Amino acid sequence: MKWNWQQADWPHLSDAPAKTHASGQRLLLDAGLLFGACKHLGNEAKRQLTVELISNKAL
């Protein structure tokens, strides 16, 4: 995935709802699954998961 400023039409980006709708739905579903799973974790497991997610994002 490219950053906004790496797009060929930067800074004149246009909104394409048909293209972004599926990604938005997938994001909401994945976020819901993550929040649901976190409800069943203890505090230490939540901290460990948070560190792992942040580390993966940074890499």
mmCIF file of C-alpha atoms in Angstrom:
data_model
loop_
_atom_site.group_PDB
_atom_site.id
_atom_site.type_symbol
_atom_site.label_atom_id
_atom_site.label_comp_id
_atom_site.label_asym_id
_atom_site.label_seq_id
_atom_site.Cartn_x
_atom_site.Cartn_y
_atom_site.Cartn_z
ATOM 1 C CA MET A 1 0.000 0.000 0.000
ATOM 2 C CA LYS A 2 1.330 3.415 -0.932
ATOM 3 C CA TRP A 3 1.141 6.548 1.179
ATOM 4 C CA ASN A 4 -1.087 9.356 -0.109
ATOM 5 C CA TRP A 5 1.872 11.437 -1.278
ATOM 6 C CA GLN A 6 3.210 8.464 -3.239
ATOM 7 C CA GLN A 7 0.091 8.270 -5.426
ATOM 8 C CA ALA A 8 0.419 9.446 -9.021
ATOM 9 C CA ASP A 9 -2.473 11.901 -8.673
ATOM 10 C CA TRP A 10 -1.264 13.428 -5.382
ATOM 11 C CA PRO A 11 -2.461 15.917 -4.118
ATOM 12 C CA HIS A 12 -5.572 15.732 -6.330
ATOM 13 C CA LEU A 13 -7.007 12.517 -4.922
ATOM 14 C CA SER A 14 -10.626 11.659 -5.533
ATOM 15 C CA ASP A 15 -13.034 9.627 -3.454
ATOM 16 C CA ALA A 16 -14.075 6.296 -4.949
ATOM 17 C CA PRO A 17 -16.805 4.911 -2.648
ATOM 18 C CA ALA A 18 -17.178 1.728 -4.676
ATOM 19 C CA LYS A 19 -13.502 0.901 -4.097
ATOM 20 C CA THR A 20 -13.339 1.920 -0.449
ATOM 21 C CA HIS A 21 -16.622 0.401 0.754
ATOM 22 C CA ALA A 22 -15.354 -3.195 0.835
ATOM 23 C CA SER A 23 -12.162 -2.153 2.630
ATOM 24 C CA GLY A 24 -14.170 -0.219 5.197
ATOM 25 C CA GLN A 25 -16.430 -3.175 5.846
ATOM 26 C CA ARG A 26 -13.438 -5.489 6.245
ATOM 27 C CA LEU A 27 -11.827 -3.024 8.681
ATOM 28 C CA LEU A 28 -14.979 -2.858 10.806
ATOM 29 C CA LEU A 29 -15.346 -6.636 10.867
ATOM 30 C CA ASP A 30 -11.699 -7.184 11.800
ATOM 31 C CA ALA A 31 -11.874 -4.497 14.500
ATOM 32 C CA GLY A 32 -15.009 -6.115 15.932
ATOM 33 C CA LEU A 33 -13.324 -9.506 16.023
ATOM 34 C CA LEU A 34 -10.294 -8.026 17.767
ATOM 35 C CA PHE A 35 -12.377 -6.216 20.387
ATOM 36 C CA GLY A 36 -14.464 -9.326 20.959
ATOM 37 C CA ALA A 37 -11.379 -11.485 21.425
ATOM 38 C CA CYS A 38 -9.819 -8.944 23.809
ATOM 39 C CA LYS A 39 -12.814 -9.223 26.140
ATOM 40 C CA HIS A 40 -11.684 -12.764 26.953
ATOM 41 C CA LEU A 41 -8.034 -11.918 27.656
ATOM 42 C CA GLY A 42 -6.431 -11.062 30.964
ATOM 43 C CA ASN A 43 -4.553 -7.796 31.492
ATOM 44 C CA GLU A 44 -1.105 -9.282 30.807
ATOM 45 C CA ALA A 45 -2.283 -10.937 27.587
ATOM 46 C CA LYS A 46 -3.864 -7.632 26.470
ATOM 47 C CA ARG A 47 -0.604 -5.778 27.107
ATOM 48 C CA GLN A 48 1.379 -8.406 25.215
ATOM 49 C CA LEU A 49 -1.049 -8.280 22.270
ATOM 50 C CA THR A 50 -0.893 -4.476 22.218
ATOM 51 C CA VAL A 51 2.917 -4.518 22.097
ATOM 52 C CA GLU A 52 2.878 -7.135 19.339
ATOM 53 C CA LEU A 53 0.344 -5.213 17.222
ATOM 54 C CA ILE A 54 2.231 -1.934 17.601
ATOM 55 C CA SER A 55 5.530 -3.656 16.775
ATOM 56 C CA ASN A 56 4.088 -5.293 13.664
ATOM 57 C CA LYS A 57 2.694 -1.957 12.504
ATOM 58 C CA ALA A 58 6.053 -0.257 13.057
ATOM 59 C CA LEU A 59 7.861 -2.875 10.990
#
